[in-house]
Short mmCIF file of N, CA, C and O in Angstrom, two decimals:
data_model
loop_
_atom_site.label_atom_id
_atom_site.label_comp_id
_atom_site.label_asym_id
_atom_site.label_seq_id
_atom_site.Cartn_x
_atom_site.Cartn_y
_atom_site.Cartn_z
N UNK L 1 175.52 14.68 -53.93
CA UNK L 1 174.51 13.73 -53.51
C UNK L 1 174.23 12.78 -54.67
O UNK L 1 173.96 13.10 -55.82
N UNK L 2 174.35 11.54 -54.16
CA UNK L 2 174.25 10.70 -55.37
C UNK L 2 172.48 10.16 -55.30
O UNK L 2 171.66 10.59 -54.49
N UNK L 3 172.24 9.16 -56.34
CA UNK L 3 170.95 8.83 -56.62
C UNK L 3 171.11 7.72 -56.82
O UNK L 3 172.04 7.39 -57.55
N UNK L 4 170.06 6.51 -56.14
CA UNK L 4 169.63 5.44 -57.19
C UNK L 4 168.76 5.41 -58.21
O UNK L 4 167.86 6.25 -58.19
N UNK L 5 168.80 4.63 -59.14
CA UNK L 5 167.67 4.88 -60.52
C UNK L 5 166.03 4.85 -59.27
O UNK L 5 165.08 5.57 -59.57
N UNK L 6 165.98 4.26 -58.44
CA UNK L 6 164.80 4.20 -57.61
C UNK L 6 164.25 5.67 -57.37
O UNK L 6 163.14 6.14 -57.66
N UNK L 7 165.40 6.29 -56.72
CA UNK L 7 165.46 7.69 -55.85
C UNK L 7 164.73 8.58 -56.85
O UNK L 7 164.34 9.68 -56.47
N UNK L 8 164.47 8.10 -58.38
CA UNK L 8 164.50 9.90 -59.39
C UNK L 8 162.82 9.19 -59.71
O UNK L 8 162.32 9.57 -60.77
N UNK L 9 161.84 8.08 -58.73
CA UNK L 9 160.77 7.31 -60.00
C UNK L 9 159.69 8.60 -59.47
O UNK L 9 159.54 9.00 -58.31
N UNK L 10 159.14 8.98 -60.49
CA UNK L 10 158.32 10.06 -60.32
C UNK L 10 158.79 11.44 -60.96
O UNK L 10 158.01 12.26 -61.45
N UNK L 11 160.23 11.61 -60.89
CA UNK L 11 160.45 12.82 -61.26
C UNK L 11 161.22 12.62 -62.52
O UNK L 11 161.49 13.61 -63.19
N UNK L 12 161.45 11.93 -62.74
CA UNK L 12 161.78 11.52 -64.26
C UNK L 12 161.09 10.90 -65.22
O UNK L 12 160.68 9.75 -65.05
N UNK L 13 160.83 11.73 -66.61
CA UNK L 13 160.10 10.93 -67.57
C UNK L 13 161.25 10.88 -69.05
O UNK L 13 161.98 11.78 -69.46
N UNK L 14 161.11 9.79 -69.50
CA UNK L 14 161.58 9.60 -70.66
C UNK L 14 160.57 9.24 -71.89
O UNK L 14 159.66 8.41 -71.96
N UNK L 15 161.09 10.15 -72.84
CA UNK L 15 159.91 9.87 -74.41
C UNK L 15 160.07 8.84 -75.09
O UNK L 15 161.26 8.77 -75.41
N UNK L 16 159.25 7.68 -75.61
CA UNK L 16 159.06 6.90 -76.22
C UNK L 16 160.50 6.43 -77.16
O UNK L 16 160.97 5.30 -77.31
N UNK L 17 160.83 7.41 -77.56
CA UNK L 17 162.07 7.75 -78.66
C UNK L 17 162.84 8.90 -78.03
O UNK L 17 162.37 9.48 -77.06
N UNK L 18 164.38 9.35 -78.73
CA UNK L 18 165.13 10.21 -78.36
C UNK L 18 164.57 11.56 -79.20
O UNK L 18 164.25 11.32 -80.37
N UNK L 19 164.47 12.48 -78.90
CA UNK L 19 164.07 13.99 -79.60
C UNK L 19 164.81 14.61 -80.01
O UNK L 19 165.77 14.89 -79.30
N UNK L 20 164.72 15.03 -81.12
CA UNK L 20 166.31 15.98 -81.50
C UNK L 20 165.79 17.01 -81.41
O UNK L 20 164.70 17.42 -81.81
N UNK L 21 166.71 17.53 -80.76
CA UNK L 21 166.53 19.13 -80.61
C UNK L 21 167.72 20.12 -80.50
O UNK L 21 168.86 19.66 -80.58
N UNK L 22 167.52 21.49 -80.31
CA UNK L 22 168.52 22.11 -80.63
C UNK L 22 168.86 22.75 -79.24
O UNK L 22 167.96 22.88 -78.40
N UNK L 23 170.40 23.22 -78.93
CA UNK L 23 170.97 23.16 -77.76
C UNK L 23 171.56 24.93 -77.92
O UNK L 23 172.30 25.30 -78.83
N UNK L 24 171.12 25.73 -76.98
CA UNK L 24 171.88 27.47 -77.07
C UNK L 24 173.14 26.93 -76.07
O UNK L 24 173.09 26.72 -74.86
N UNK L 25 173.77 26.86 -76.59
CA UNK L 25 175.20 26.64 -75.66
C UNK L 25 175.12 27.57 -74.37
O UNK L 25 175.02 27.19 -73.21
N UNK L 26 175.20 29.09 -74.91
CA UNK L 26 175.36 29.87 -73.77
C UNK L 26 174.05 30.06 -72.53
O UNK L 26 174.04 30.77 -71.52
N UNK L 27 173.02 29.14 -73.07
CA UNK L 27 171.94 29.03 -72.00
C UNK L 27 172.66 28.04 -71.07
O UNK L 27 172.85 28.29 -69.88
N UNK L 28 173.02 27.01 -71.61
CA UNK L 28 173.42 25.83 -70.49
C UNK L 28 175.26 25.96 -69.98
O UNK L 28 175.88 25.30 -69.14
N UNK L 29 175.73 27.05 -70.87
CA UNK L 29 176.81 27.02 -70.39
C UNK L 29 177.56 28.34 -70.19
O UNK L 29 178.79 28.44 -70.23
N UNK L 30 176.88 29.14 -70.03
CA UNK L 30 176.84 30.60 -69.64
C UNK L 30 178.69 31.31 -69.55
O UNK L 30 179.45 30.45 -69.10
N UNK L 31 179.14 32.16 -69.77
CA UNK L 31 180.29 32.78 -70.22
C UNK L 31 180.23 33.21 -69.07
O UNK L 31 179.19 33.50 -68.50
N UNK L 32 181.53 33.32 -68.54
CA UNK L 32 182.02 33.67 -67.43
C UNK L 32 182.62 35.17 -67.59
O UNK L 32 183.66 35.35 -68.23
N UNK L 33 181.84 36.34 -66.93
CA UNK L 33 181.85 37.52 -66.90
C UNK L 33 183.87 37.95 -66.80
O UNK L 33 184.57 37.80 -65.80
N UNK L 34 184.35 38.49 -68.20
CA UNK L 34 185.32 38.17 -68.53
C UNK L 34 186.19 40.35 -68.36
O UNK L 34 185.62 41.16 -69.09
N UNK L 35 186.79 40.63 -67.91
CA UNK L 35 187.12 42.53 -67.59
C UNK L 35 188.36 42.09 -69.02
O UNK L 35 189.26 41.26 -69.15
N UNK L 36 187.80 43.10 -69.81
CA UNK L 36 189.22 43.18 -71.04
C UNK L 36 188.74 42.41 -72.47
O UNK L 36 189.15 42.59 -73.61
N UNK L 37 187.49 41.29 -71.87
CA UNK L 37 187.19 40.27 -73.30
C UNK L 37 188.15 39.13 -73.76
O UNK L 37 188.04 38.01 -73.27
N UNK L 38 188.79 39.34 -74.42
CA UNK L 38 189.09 37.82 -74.81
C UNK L 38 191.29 38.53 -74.41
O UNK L 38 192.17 37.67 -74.54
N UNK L 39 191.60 39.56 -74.12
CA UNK L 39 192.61 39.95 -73.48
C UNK L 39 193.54 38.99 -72.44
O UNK L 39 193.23 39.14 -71.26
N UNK L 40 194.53 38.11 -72.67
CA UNK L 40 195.12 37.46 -72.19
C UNK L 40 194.69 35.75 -72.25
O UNK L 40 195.41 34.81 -71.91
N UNK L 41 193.56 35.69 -72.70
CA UNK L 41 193.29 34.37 -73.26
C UNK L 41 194.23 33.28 -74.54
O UNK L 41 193.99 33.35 -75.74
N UNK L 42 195.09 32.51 -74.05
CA UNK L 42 196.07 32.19 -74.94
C UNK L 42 194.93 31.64 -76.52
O UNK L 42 193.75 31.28 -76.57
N UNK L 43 195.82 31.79 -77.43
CA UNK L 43 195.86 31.83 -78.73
C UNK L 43 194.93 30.38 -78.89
O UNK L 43 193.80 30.26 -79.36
N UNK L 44 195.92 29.23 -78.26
CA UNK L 44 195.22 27.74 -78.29
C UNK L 44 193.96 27.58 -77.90
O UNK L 44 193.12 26.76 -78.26
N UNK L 45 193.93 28.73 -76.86
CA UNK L 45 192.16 28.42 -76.48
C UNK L 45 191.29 28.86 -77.11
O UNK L 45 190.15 28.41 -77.24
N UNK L 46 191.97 30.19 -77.75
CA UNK L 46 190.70 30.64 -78.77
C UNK L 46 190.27 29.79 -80.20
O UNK L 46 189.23 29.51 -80.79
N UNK L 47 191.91 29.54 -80.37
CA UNK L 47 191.53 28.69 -81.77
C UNK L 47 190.84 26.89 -81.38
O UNK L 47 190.24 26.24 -82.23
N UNK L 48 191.13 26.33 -79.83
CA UNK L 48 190.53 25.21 -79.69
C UNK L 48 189.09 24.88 -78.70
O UNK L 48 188.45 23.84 -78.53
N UNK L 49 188.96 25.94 -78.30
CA UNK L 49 188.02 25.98 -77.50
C UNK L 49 186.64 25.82 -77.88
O UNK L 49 186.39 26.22 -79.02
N UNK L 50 185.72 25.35 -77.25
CA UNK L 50 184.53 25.46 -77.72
C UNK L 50 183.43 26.86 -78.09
O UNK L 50 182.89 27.32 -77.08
N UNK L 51 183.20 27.31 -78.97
CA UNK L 51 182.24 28.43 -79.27
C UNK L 51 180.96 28.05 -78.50
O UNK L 51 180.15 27.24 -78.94
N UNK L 52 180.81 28.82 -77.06
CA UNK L 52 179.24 28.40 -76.65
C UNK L 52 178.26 29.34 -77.26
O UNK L 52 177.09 29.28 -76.89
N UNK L 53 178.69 30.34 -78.30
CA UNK L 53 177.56 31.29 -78.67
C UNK L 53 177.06 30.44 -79.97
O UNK L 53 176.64 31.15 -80.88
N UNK L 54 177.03 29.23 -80.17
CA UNK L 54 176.53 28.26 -81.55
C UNK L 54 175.27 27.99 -80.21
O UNK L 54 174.99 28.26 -79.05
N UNK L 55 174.87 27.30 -81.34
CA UNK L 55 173.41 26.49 -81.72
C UNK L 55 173.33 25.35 -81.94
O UNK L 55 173.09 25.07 -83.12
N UNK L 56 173.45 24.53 -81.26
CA UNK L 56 174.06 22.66 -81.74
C UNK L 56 172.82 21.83 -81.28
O UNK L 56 172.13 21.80 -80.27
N UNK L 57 172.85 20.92 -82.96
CA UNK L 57 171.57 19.76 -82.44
C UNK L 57 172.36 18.83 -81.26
O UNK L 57 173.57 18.66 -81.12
N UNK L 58 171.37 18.37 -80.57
CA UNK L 58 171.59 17.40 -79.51
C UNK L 58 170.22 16.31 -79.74
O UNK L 58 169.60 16.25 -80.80
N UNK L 59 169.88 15.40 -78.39
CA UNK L 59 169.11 14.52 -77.88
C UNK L 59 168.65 14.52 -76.64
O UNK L 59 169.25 14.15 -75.63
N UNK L 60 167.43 14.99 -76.77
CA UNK L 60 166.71 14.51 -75.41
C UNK L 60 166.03 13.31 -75.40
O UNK L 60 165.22 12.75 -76.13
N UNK L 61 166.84 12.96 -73.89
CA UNK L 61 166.52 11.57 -73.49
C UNK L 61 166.03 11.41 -72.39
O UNK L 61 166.04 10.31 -71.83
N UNK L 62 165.44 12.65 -71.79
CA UNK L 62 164.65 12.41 -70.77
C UNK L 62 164.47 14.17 -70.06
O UNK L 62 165.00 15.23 -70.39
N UNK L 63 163.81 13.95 -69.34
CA UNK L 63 162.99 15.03 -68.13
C UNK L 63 163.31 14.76 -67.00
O UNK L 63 163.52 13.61 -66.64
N UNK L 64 163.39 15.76 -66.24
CA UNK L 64 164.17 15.64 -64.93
C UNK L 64 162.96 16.71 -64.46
O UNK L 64 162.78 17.64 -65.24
N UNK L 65 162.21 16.69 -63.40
CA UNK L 65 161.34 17.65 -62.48
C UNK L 65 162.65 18.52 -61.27
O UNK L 65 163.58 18.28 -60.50
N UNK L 66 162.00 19.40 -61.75
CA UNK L 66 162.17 20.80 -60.48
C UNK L 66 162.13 20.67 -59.15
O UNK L 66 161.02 20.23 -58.86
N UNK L 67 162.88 20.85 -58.08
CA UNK L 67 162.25 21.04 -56.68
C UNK L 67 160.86 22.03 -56.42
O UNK L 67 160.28 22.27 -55.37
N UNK L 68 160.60 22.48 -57.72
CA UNK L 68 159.67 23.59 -57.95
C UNK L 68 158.54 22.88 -58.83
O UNK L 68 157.45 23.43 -59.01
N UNK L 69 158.77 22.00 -59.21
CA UNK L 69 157.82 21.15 -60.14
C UNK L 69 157.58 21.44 -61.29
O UNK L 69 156.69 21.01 -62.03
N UNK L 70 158.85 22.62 -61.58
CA UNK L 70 158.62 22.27 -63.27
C UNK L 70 159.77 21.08 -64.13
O UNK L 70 160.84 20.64 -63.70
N UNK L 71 159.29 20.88 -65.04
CA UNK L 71 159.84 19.89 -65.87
C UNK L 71 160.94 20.61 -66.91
O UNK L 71 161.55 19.93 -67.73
#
């Protein structure tokens, strides 16, 4: 389902400025329940892949509301 910038006025707020803040990878990008662990996972992926168990600064640039109304 797509959106116009119209469709989100109310449920989106943006801060004055961008916020730096810090990002749990595996909150927003959760590990896929894996039988064996890292067992058959080629070599390239381990050595190129992204580590989601880090901690990485990012930017918030806005708020998005809940169908539940939280922010």
């Amino acid at each position: 389902m797509t959106h116009k910038d119209g469709d989100w006025q109310g449920t989106r707020r943006r801060p004055d400025a961008p916020v730096p803040i810090w990002i749990k990878l595996a909150s927003v990008l959760p590990p896929s329940p894996r039988p064996g662990g890292l067992h058959g996972v080629p070599l390239r992926v381990r050595a190129a892949g992204i580590d989601i168990s880090a901690t990485v600064p990012g930017v918030l640039l806005a708020w998005h509301q809940t169908i539940t109304g939280d922010w």
